[in-house]
PDB file of C-alpha atoms and ligand atoms in Angstrom:
ATOM      1  CA  MET A 853       6.145   8.721-111.295  1.00  0.00           C
ATOM      2  CA  ASN A 854       5.853   9.301-107.558  1.00  0.00           C
ATOM      3  CA  VAL A 855       8.992   8.753-105.514  1.00  0.00           C
ATOM      4  CA  ILE A 856      10.182   9.198-101.929  1.00  0.00           C
ATOM      5  CA  LEU A 857      13.852   9.779-101.009  1.00  0.00           C
ATOM      6  CA  MET A 858      14.877   8.744 -97.511  1.00  0.00           C
ATOM      7  CA  GLY A 859      18.112   8.608 -95.485  1.00  0.00           C
ATOM      8  CA  PRO A 860      19.851  10.372 -92.616  1.00  0.00           C
ATOM      9  CA  PRO A 861      20.916  14.039 -92.688  1.00  0.00           C
ATOM     10  CA  GLY A 862      23.703  14.388 -95.266  1.00  0.00           C
ATOM     11  CA  ALA A 863      22.932  11.127 -97.054  1.00  0.00           C
ATOM     12  CA  GLY A 864      22.589  12.884-100.391  1.00  0.00           C
ATOM     13  CA  LYS A 865      18.821  13.280-100.809  1.00  0.00           C
ATOM     14  CA  GLY A 866      19.043  16.907-102.038  1.00  0.00           C
ATOM     15  CA  THR A 867      22.008  16.112-104.290  1.00  0.00           C
ATOM     16  CA  GLN A 868      20.273  13.185-106.014  1.00  0.00           C
ATOM     17  CA  SER A 869      17.019  15.166-106.201  1.00  0.00           C
ATOM     18  CA  GLU A 870      18.691  17.690-108.500  1.00  0.00           C
ATOM     19  CA  LEU A 871      19.677  14.864-110.899  1.00  0.00           C
ATOM     20  CA  ILE A 872      16.306  13.110-110.716  1.00  0.00           C
ATOM     21  CA  LYS A 873      14.471  16.389-111.397  1.00  0.00           C
ATOM     22  CA  LYS A 874      16.544  17.003-114.496  1.00  0.00           C
ATOM     23  CA  GLU A 875      16.196  13.458-115.842  1.00  0.00           C
ATOM     24  CA  TYR A 876      12.528  12.762-115.040  1.00  0.00           C
ATOM     25  CA  SER A 877      11.045  16.303-115.008  1.00  0.00           C
ATOM     26  CA  ILE A 878       9.081  15.909-111.782  1.00  0.00           C
ATOM     27  CA  PRO A 879       8.801  18.522-109.014  1.00  0.00           C
ATOM     28  CA  HIS A 880      11.163  18.203-106.087  1.00  0.00           C
ATOM     29  CA  ILE A 881       9.283  18.614-102.813  1.00  0.00           C
ATOM     30  CA  SER A 882      11.672  19.109 -99.852  1.00  0.00           C
ATOM     31  CA  THR A 883       9.990  19.919 -96.545  1.00  0.00           C
ATOM     32  CA  GLY A 884      13.389  21.189 -95.261  1.00  0.00           C
ATOM     33  CA  ASP A 885      13.685  23.585 -98.228  1.00  0.00           C
ATOM     34  CA  MET A 886      10.135  24.734 -97.721  1.00  0.00           C
ATOM     35  CA  PHE A 887      10.731  25.475 -94.050  1.00  0.00           C
ATOM     36  CA  ARG A 888      14.066  27.247 -94.818  1.00  0.00           C
ATOM     37  CA  GLU A 889      12.232  29.385 -97.426  1.00  0.00           C
ATOM     38  CA  ALA A 890       9.575  30.286 -94.821  1.00  0.00           C
ATOM     39  CA  VAL A 891      12.311  31.125 -92.282  1.00  0.00           C
ATOM     40  CA  SER A 892      14.076  33.459 -94.749  1.00  0.00           C
ATOM     41  CA  ASN A 893      10.770  35.107 -95.621  1.00  0.00           C
ATOM     42  CA  GLY A 894      10.066  35.639 -91.925  1.00  0.00           C
ATOM     43  CA  THR A 895       6.536  34.178 -92.176  1.00  0.00           C
ATOM     44  CA  GLU A 896       4.577  32.808 -89.197  1.00  0.00           C
ATOM     45  CA  LEU A 897       5.302  29.257 -90.407  1.00  0.00           C
ATOM     46  CA  GLY A 898       8.977  30.087 -90.635  1.00  0.00           C
ATOM     47  CA  ASN A 899       9.132  31.545 -87.138  1.00  0.00           C
ATOM     48  CA  GLU A 900       7.396  28.476 -85.719  1.00  0.00           C
ATOM     49  CA  ALA A 901       9.542  25.960 -87.718  1.00  0.00           C
ATOM     50  CA  LYS A 902      12.818  27.738 -86.839  1.00  0.00           C
ATOM     51  CA  LYS A 903      12.372  26.927 -83.091  1.00  0.00           C
ATOM     52  CA  TYR A 904      12.513  23.207 -83.878  1.00  0.00           C
ATOM     53  CA  MET A 905      15.073  23.302 -86.732  1.00  0.00           C
ATOM     54  CA  ASP A 906      17.634  25.249 -84.669  1.00  0.00           C
ATOM     55  CA  GLU A 907      17.514  22.512 -82.029  1.00  0.00           C
ATOM     56  CA  GLY A 908      17.741  19.668 -84.580  1.00  0.00           C
ATOM     57  CA  ASN A 909      14.231  18.520 -83.709  1.00  0.00           C
ATOM     58  CA  LEU A 910      11.383  17.706 -86.045  1.00  0.00           C
ATOM     59  CA  VAL A 911       8.737  20.316 -86.745  1.00  0.00           C
ATOM     60  CA  PRO A 912       5.379  19.002 -85.380  1.00  0.00           C
ATOM     61  CA  ASP A 913       3.534  16.528 -87.584  1.00  0.00           C
ATOM     62  CA  GLU A 914       0.395  18.570 -87.984  1.00  0.00           C
ATOM     63  CA  ILE A 915       2.307  21.563 -89.411  1.00  0.00           C
ATOM     64  CA  THR A 916       4.424  19.431 -91.727  1.00  0.00           C
ATOM     65  CA  ILE A 917       1.525  17.334 -93.001  1.00  0.00           C
ATOM     66  CA  GLY A 918      -0.392  20.462 -93.760  1.00  0.00           C
ATOM     67  CA  ILE A 919       2.226  22.031 -95.974  1.00  0.00           C
ATOM     68  CA  VAL A 920       2.856  18.814 -97.856  1.00  0.00           C
ATOM     69  CA  LYS A 921      -0.866  18.263 -98.585  1.00  0.00           C
ATOM     70  CA  GLU A 922      -1.168  21.757 -99.820  1.00  0.00           C
ATOM     71  CA  ARG A 923       1.909  21.346-102.051  1.00  0.00           C
ATOM     72  CA  LEU A 924       0.658  18.032-103.493  1.00  0.00           C
ATOM     73  CA  SER A 925      -2.582  19.694-104.485  1.00  0.00           C
ATOM     74  CA  GLN A 926      -0.733  22.003-106.890  1.00  0.00           C
ATOM     75  CA  PRO A 927      -1.227  21.222-110.604  1.00  0.00           C
ATOM     76  CA  ASP A 928       2.444  20.436-111.300  1.00  0.00           C
ATOM     77  CA  CYS A 929       2.229  17.358-109.062  1.00  0.00           C
ATOM     78  CA  GLN A 930      -0.286  15.720-111.323  1.00  0.00           C
ATOM     79  CA  LYS A 931       2.444  14.387-113.580  1.00  0.00           C
ATOM     80  CA  GLY A 932       4.306  12.919-110.589  1.00  0.00           C
ATOM     81  CA  PHE A 933       6.475  14.207-107.749  1.00  0.00           C
ATOM     82  CA  MET A 934       9.512  13.447-105.623  1.00  0.00           C
ATOM     83  CA  LEU A 935       9.368  13.844-101.845  1.00  0.00           C
ATOM     84  CA  ASP A 936      12.676  14.558-100.057  1.00  0.00           C
ATOM     85  CA  GLY A 937      12.693  14.510 -96.250  1.00  0.00           C
ATOM     86  CA  PHE A 938       9.010  13.586 -95.911  1.00  0.00           C
ATOM     87  CA  PRO A 939       7.612  11.411 -94.321  1.00  0.00           C
ATOM     88  CA  ARG A 940       9.842  11.435 -91.282  1.00  0.00           C
ATOM     89  CA  THR A 941       7.465   9.813 -88.717  1.00  0.00           C
ATOM     90  CA  LYS A 942       5.014   6.983 -88.945  1.00  0.00           C
ATOM     91  CA  ILE A 943       2.167   9.516 -88.418  1.00  0.00           C
ATOM     92  CA  GLN A 944       3.375  11.433 -91.468  1.00  0.00           C
ATOM     93  CA  ALA A 945       3.635   8.211 -93.511  1.00  0.00           C
ATOM     94  CA  GLU A 946       0.016   7.270 -92.617  1.00  0.00           C
ATOM     95  CA  ALA A 947      -1.219  10.825 -93.345  1.00  0.00           C
ATOM     96  CA  LEU A 948       0.553  10.709 -96.709  1.00  0.00           C
ATOM     97  CA  ASP A 949      -1.129   7.450 -97.637  1.00  0.00           C
ATOM     98  CA  GLU A 950      -4.517   8.932 -96.782  1.00  0.00           C
ATOM     99  CA  ALA A 951      -3.833  12.006 -98.915  1.00  0.00           C
ATOM    100  CA  LEU A 952      -2.636   9.883-101.843  1.00  0.00           C
ATOM    101  CA  LYS A 953      -5.760   7.713-101.579  1.00  0.00           C
ATOM    102  CA  ASP A 954      -7.845  10.876-102.002  1.00  0.00           C
ATOM    103  CA  MET A 955      -5.751  11.829-105.018  1.00  0.00           C
ATOM    104  CA  ASN A 956      -6.078   8.328-106.397  1.00  0.00           C
ATOM    105  CA  VAL A 957      -2.263   7.830-106.800  1.00  0.00           C
ATOM    106  CA  ASN A 958       0.408   5.519-105.380  1.00  0.00           C
ATOM    107  CA  ILE A 959       4.066   5.765-104.492  1.00  0.00           C
ATOM    108  CA  GLN A 960       6.124   3.530-106.818  1.00  0.00           C
ATOM    109  CA  SER A 961       9.496   3.610-105.029  1.00  0.00           C
ATOM    110  CA  VAL A 962      10.966   4.664-101.752  1.00  0.00           C
ATOM    111  CA  ILE A 963      14.717   5.012-102.178  1.00  0.00           C
ATOM    112  CA  ASN A 964      16.767   4.936 -99.012  1.00  0.00           C
ATOM    113  CA  PHE A 965      20.392   5.962 -98.904  1.00  0.00           C
ATOM    114  CA  SER A 966      22.658   4.411 -96.221  1.00  0.00           C
ATOM    115  CA  VAL A 967      25.789   6.250 -95.213  1.00  0.00           C
ATOM    116  CA  PRO A 968      27.981   5.539 -92.136  1.00  0.00           C
ATOM    117  CA  LYS A 969      27.689   8.086 -89.343  1.00  0.00           C
ATOM    118  CA  GLU A 970      31.374   9.080 -89.482  1.00  0.00           C
ATOM    119  CA  ILE A 971      31.008  10.005 -93.164  1.00  0.00           C
ATOM    120  CA  LEU A 972      27.840  12.078 -92.449  1.00  0.00           C
ATOM    121  CA  LEU A 973      29.799  13.912 -89.733  1.00  0.00           C
ATOM    122  CA  GLU A 974      32.448  14.811 -92.354  1.00  0.00           C
ATOM    123  CA  ARG A 975      29.933  15.813 -95.042  1.00  0.00           C
ATOM    124  CA  LEU A 976      27.523  18.052 -93.047  1.00  0.00           C
ATOM    125  CA  PRO A 977      29.862  20.743 -91.639  1.00  0.00           C
ATOM    126  CA  ALA A 978      31.449  21.047 -95.121  1.00  0.00           C
ATOM    127  CA  ARG A 979      28.154  21.570 -97.009  1.00  0.00           C
ATOM    128  CA  VAL A 980      27.532  24.898 -98.745  1.00  0.00           C
ATOM    129  CA  THR A 981      24.372  25.847-100.662  1.00  0.00           C
ATOM    130  CA  CYS A 982      23.848  28.543-103.265  1.00  0.00           C
ATOM    131  CA  LYS A 983      21.819  31.447-101.887  1.00  0.00           C
ATOM    132  CA  ASP A 984      20.042  31.867-105.195  1.00  0.00           C
ATOM    133  CA  CYS A 985      19.694  28.624-107.220  1.00  0.00           C
ATOM    134  CA  LYS A 986      20.071  26.351-104.135  1.00  0.00           C
ATOM    135  CA  SER A 987      22.700  24.074-105.742  1.00  0.00           C
ATOM    136  CA  VAL A 988      24.459  22.030-103.114  1.00  0.00           C
ATOM    137  CA  PHE A 989      28.285  21.745-102.919  1.00  0.00           C
ATOM    138  CA  ASN A 990      30.754  20.366-100.371  1.00  0.00           C
ATOM    139  CA  LYS A 991      33.976  22.130 -99.481  1.00  0.00           C
ATOM    140  CA  LYS A 992      35.636  18.799 -98.937  1.00  0.00           C
ATOM    141  CA  PHE A 993      34.045  16.300-101.327  1.00  0.00           C
ATOM    142  CA  ASN A 994      32.462  18.356-104.085  1.00  0.00           C
ATOM    143  CA  PRO A 995      33.743  21.940-104.145  1.00  0.00           C
ATOM    144  CA  SER A 996      32.302  24.604-106.486  1.00  0.00           C
ATOM    145  CA  SER A 997      34.731  25.209-109.383  1.00  0.00           C
ATOM    146  CA  SER A 998      34.145  28.977-108.676  1.00  0.00           C
ATOM    147  CA  GLY A 999      35.529  28.838-105.156  1.00  0.00           C
ATOM    148  CA  ASN A1000      33.282  30.690-102.680  1.00  0.00           C
ATOM    149  CA  LYS A1001      30.714  31.442-105.413  1.00  0.00           C
ATOM    150  CA  CYS A1002      28.203  29.118-107.069  1.00  0.00           C
ATOM    151  CA  GLU A1003      29.627  27.598-110.245  1.00  0.00           C
ATOM    152  CA  LYS A1004      26.189  27.689-111.861  1.00  0.00           C
ATOM    153  CA  CYS A1005      24.945  31.155-111.210  1.00  0.00           C
ATOM    154  CA  GLY A1006      27.835  33.052-109.469  1.00  0.00           C
ATOM    155  CA  GLU A1007      25.881  33.767-106.293  1.00  0.00           C
ATOM    156  CA  GLU A1008      27.228  33.471-102.787  1.00  0.00           C
ATOM    157  CA  LEU A1009      27.470  30.031-101.128  1.00  0.00           C
ATOM    158  CA  ILE A1010      26.164  29.797 -97.591  1.00  0.00           C
ATOM    159  CA  GLU A1011      26.318  27.306 -94.722  1.00  0.00           C
ATOM    160  CA  ARG A1012      23.210  25.969 -93.015  1.00  0.00           C
ATOM    161  CA  ASP A1013      22.694  26.971 -89.326  1.00  0.00           C
ATOM    162  CA  ASP A1014      21.799  23.386 -88.443  1.00  0.00           C
ATOM    163  CA  ASP A1015      25.045  22.002 -89.925  1.00  0.00           C
ATOM    164  CA  LYS A1016      26.955  23.375 -86.983  1.00  0.00           C
ATOM    165  CA  GLY A1017      28.029  22.002 -83.631  1.00  0.00           C
ATOM    166  CA  GLU A1018      25.713  19.881 -81.471  1.00  0.00           C
ATOM    167  CA  THR A1019      22.722  20.322 -83.805  1.00  0.00           C
ATOM    168  CA  VAL A1020      24.293  17.866 -86.259  1.00  0.00           C
ATOM    169  CA  ASN A1021      24.491  15.120 -83.593  1.00  0.00           C
ATOM    170  CA  LYS A1022      20.928  15.883 -82.461  1.00  0.00           C
ATOM    171  CA  ARG A1023      19.639  15.562 -86.061  1.00  0.00           C
ATOM    172  CA  LEU A1024      21.337  12.213 -86.426  1.00  0.00           C
ATOM    173  CA  GLU A1025      19.861  11.049 -83.119  1.00  0.00           C
ATOM    174  CA  VAL A1026      16.358  12.196 -84.069  1.00  0.00           C
ATOM    175  CA  TYR A1027      16.718  10.403 -87.390  1.00  0.00           C
ATOM    176  CA  LEU A1028      17.524   7.086 -85.740  1.00  0.00           C
ATOM    177  CA  GLU A1029      14.699   7.387 -83.204  1.00  0.00           C
ATOM    178  CA  GLN A1030      11.881   8.775 -85.279  1.00  0.00           C
ATOM    179  CA  THR A1031      12.582   8.343 -88.997  1.00  0.00           C
ATOM    180  CA  ASN A1032      14.463   5.039 -89.288  1.00  0.00           C
ATOM    181  CA  PRO A1033      11.364   3.100 -88.176  1.00  0.00           C
ATOM    182  CA  VAL A1034       9.462   4.556 -91.144  1.00  0.00           C
ATOM    183  CA  LEU A1035      11.584   2.343 -93.427  1.00  0.00           C
ATOM    184  CA  ASP A1036       9.757  -0.738 -92.025  1.00  0.00           C
ATOM    185  CA  TYR A1037       6.465   0.789 -93.053  1.00  0.00           C
ATOM    186  CA  TYR A1038       7.570   0.865 -96.694  1.00  0.00           C
ATOM    187  CA  GLU A1039       9.459  -2.423 -96.516  1.00  0.00           C
ATOM    188  CA  LYS A1040       6.128  -4.072 -95.612  1.00  0.00           C
ATOM    189  CA  GLN A1041       4.516  -2.454 -98.619  1.00  0.00           C
ATOM    190  CA  GLY A1042       7.281  -3.957-100.802  1.00  0.00           C
ATOM    191  CA  ILE A1043       8.375  -0.630-102.328  1.00  0.00           C
ATOM    192  CA  LEU A1044      11.567   0.067-100.361  1.00  0.00           C
ATOM    193  CA  TYR A1045      14.957   0.101-102.191  1.00  0.00           C
ATOM    194  CA  ASN A1046      18.103   0.391-100.107  1.00  0.00           C
ATOM    195  CA  LEU A1047      21.176   1.911-101.737  1.00  0.00           C
ATOM    196  CA  ASP A1048      24.746   2.378-100.528  1.00  0.00           C
ATOM    197  CA  GLY A1049      24.969   6.191-100.456  1.00  0.00           C
ATOM    198  CA  ASN A1050      28.664   6.131 -99.587  1.00  0.00           C
ATOM    199  CA  ARG A1051      29.796   6.079-103.215  1.00  0.00           C
ATOM    200  CA  SER A1052      30.251   8.773-105.873  1.00  0.00           C
ATOM    201  CA  THR A1053      27.168  10.837-106.763  1.00  0.00           C
ATOM    202  CA  GLU A1054      27.262   9.356-110.293  1.00  0.00           C
ATOM    203  CA  GLU A1055      27.353   5.734-109.025  1.00  0.00           C
ATOM    204  CA  VAL A1056      24.394   6.362-106.698  1.00  0.00           C
ATOM    205  CA  PHE A1057      22.420   8.080-109.508  1.00  0.00           C
ATOM    206  CA  ALA A1058      23.079   5.148-111.877  1.00  0.00           C
ATOM    207  CA  ASP A1059      21.418   2.824-109.346  1.00  0.00           C
ATOM    208  CA  ILE A1060      18.445   5.208-109.039  1.00  0.00           C
ATOM    209  CA  GLN A1061      18.010   5.159-112.797  1.00  0.00           C
ATOM    210  CA  ASN A1062      17.940   1.358-112.680  1.00  0.00           C
ATOM    211  CA  ILE A1063      15.179   1.517-110.103  1.00  0.00           C
ATOM    212  CA  LEU A1064      13.102   4.215-111.728  1.00  0.00           C
ATOM    213  CA  GLY A1065      13.653   3.092-115.337  1.00  0.00           C
ATOM    214  CA  SER A1066      14.067   5.109-118.406  1.00  0.00           C
ATOM    215  CA  SER A1067      12.556   8.575-118.587  1.00  0.00           C
ATOM    216  CA  LYS A1068      12.062   8.307-122.313  1.00  0.00           C
TER     217      LYS A1068
HETATM  218  P1  LIG B1426      16.185  18.676 -94.249  1.00  0.00           P
HETATM  219  O1  LIG B1426      16.477  19.899 -94.980  1.00  0.00           O
HETATM  220  O2  LIG B1426      15.331  17.653 -94.872  1.00  0.00           O
HETATM  221  O3  LIG B1426      17.559  18.048 -93.771  1.00  0.00           O
HETATM  222  P2  LIG B1426      18.027  16.524 -93.530  1.00  0.00           P
HETATM  223  O4  LIG B1426      17.065  15.448 -93.650  1.00  0.00           O
HETATM  224  O5  LIG B1426      18.757  16.631 -92.279  1.00  0.00           O
HETATM  225  O6  LIG B1426      18.901  16.283 -94.770  1.00  0.00           O
HETATM  226  P3  LIG B1426      19.997  17.148 -95.386  1.00  0.00           P
HETATM  227  O7  LIG B1426      19.376  18.146 -96.246  1.00  0.00           O
HETATM  228  O8  LIG B1426      20.918  17.606 -94.282  1.00  0.00           O
HETATM  229  O9  LIG B1426      20.813  16.089 -96.229  1.00  0.00           O
HETATM  230  P4  LIG B1426      20.634  15.518 -97.670  1.00  0.00           P
HETATM  231  O10 LIG B1426      20.353  14.056 -97.586  1.00  0.00           O
HETATM  232  O11 LIG B1426      19.707  16.353 -98.488  1.00  0.00           O
HETATM  233  O12 LIG B1426      22.126  15.667 -98.195  1.00  0.00           O
HETATM  234  P5  LIG B1426      22.768  16.601 -99.350  1.00  0.00           P
HETATM  235  O13 LIG B1426      22.392  16.084-100.677  1.00  0.00           O
HETATM  236  O14 LIG B1426      22.509  18.017 -99.070  1.00  0.00           O
HETATM  237  O15 LIG B1426      15.531  19.015 -92.790  1.00  0.00           O
HETATM  238  C1  LIG B1426      16.043  20.059 -92.025  1.00  0.00           C
HETATM  239  C2  LIG B1426      15.167  20.301 -90.819  1.00  0.00           C
HETATM  240  O16 LIG B1426      13.809  20.671 -91.231  1.00  0.00           O
HETATM  241  C3  LIG B1426      14.900  19.032 -89.909  1.00  0.00           C
HETATM  242  O17 LIG B1426      15.952  18.881 -88.970  1.00  0.00           O
HETATM  243  C4  LIG B1426      13.564  19.379 -89.295  1.00  0.00           C
HETATM  244  O18 LIG B1426      13.709  20.305 -88.199  1.00  0.00           O
HETATM  245  C5  LIG B1426      12.825  20.044 -90.406  1.00  0.00           C
HETATM  246  N1  LIG B1426      12.054  19.094 -91.202  1.00  0.00           N
HETATM  247  C6  LIG B1426      12.242  18.801 -92.543  1.00  0.00           C
HETATM  248  N2  LIG B1426      11.372  17.858 -92.948  1.00  0.00           N
HETATM  249  C7  LIG B1426      10.614  17.544 -91.902  1.00  0.00           C
HETATM  250  C8  LIG B1426       9.556  16.583 -91.660  1.00  0.00           C
HETATM  251  N3  LIG B1426       9.115  15.814 -92.658  1.00  0.00           N
HETATM  252  N4  LIG B1426       8.992  16.546 -90.432  1.00  0.00           N
HETATM  253  C9  LIG B1426       9.416  17.347 -89.442  1.00  0.00           C
HETATM  254  N5  LIG B1426      10.453  18.234 -89.543  1.00  0.00           N
HETATM  255  C10 LIG B1426      11.030  18.337 -90.765  1.00  0.00           C
HETATM  256  O19 LIG B1426      24.291  16.242 -99.098  1.00  0.00           O
HETATM  257  C11 LIG B1426      24.964  16.606 -97.936  1.00  0.00           C
HETATM  258  C12 LIG B1426      26.392  17.050 -98.253  1.00  0.00           C
HETATM  259  O20 LIG B1426      27.092  15.885 -98.738  1.00  0.00           O
HETATM  260  C13 LIG B1426      26.516  18.054 -99.411  1.00  0.00           C
HETATM  261  O21 LIG B1426      27.560  18.968 -99.127  1.00  0.00           O
HETATM  262  C14 LIG B1426      26.772  17.259-100.663  1.00  0.00           C
HETATM  263  O22 LIG B1426      27.575  17.976-101.593  1.00  0.00           O
HETATM  264  C15 LIG B1426      27.557  16.050-100.072  1.00  0.00           C
HETATM  265  N6  LIG B1426      27.338  14.828-100.817  1.00  0.00           N
HETATM  266  C16 LIG B1426      26.142  14.354-101.287  1.00  0.00           C
HETATM  267  N7  LIG B1426      26.287  13.192-101.916  1.00  0.00           N
HETATM  268  C17 LIG B1426      27.619  12.880-101.828  1.00  0.00           C
HETATM  269  C18 LIG B1426      28.387  11.748-102.290  1.00  0.00           C
HETATM  270  N8  LIG B1426      27.845  10.711-102.946  1.00  0.00           N
HETATM  271  N9  LIG B1426      29.738  11.768-102.014  1.00  0.00           N
HETATM  272  C19 LIG B1426      30.284  12.837-101.337  1.00  0.00           C
HETATM  273  N10 LIG B1426      29.626  13.902-100.884  1.00  0.00           N
HETATM  274  C20 LIG B1426      28.264  13.931-101.169  1.00  0.00           C
HETATM  275 MG1  LIG B1427      18.517  18.037 -98.097  1.00  0.00          MG
HETATM  276 ZN1  LIG B1428      23.635  29.131-107.814  1.00  0.00          ZN
END
């Protein structure tokens, strides 16, 4: 099963990915997570990506396409994969199709979460992520039962640099300008599913299971 999750910053792509990964046992490929990992490791890729991420801009296509192709070539993607936050431009979508043709596989479903801007602006500044296991919580809507620590592993919960101040508005703007048009690309292919992401995590996941079918 090969799936793409789309939607604006804060729509719940990462949150639903955790549930999909558990249910369907496919690797979760988040370009945002890969870039953040590179930033925290201080690699050349990380230093380059950070310049764009701190501003709320997209990392250039050629860099992003390169890391996704390399990731898709890993053996664990042969049984299927889930892309979160990629593709984000039409050029990325076309490059992905080319790469998939070479691999002889297709995307079955592109699931898009819609959430009103005012809700996204409430969710993002309240997001915290576990430093170690990367579980995502929300101080307002979905707090960790262990307070300032991760309820799963006890590690510290941290805020994302790009969830602060003007960067949030910039990310939403960039989404509307550059990523929203990618939805048309998949609509034309007849594989786009639009979901109302402004409901409980469980309700949204139930719809995803209806789209993806049983894992058994
Ligand atoms: P990335 O990490 O992909 O960030 P994003 O797309 O902005 O999305 P988010 O991770 O902010 O939101 P999400 O949808 O995962 O929401 P989450 O589940 O966490 O990208 C970061 C940066 O990297 C980009 O700005 C860019 O610079 C670069 N980049 C990445 N990919 C790129 C690409 N392809 N090309 C170029 N550059 C790229 O949920 C958010 C919060 O809401 C959480 O606190 C959660 O607990 C809460 N929440 C979730 N669901 C619900 C619900 N149903 N009800 C209430 N609260 C909820
Ligand atoms: Mg995310
Ligand atoms: Zn944790």
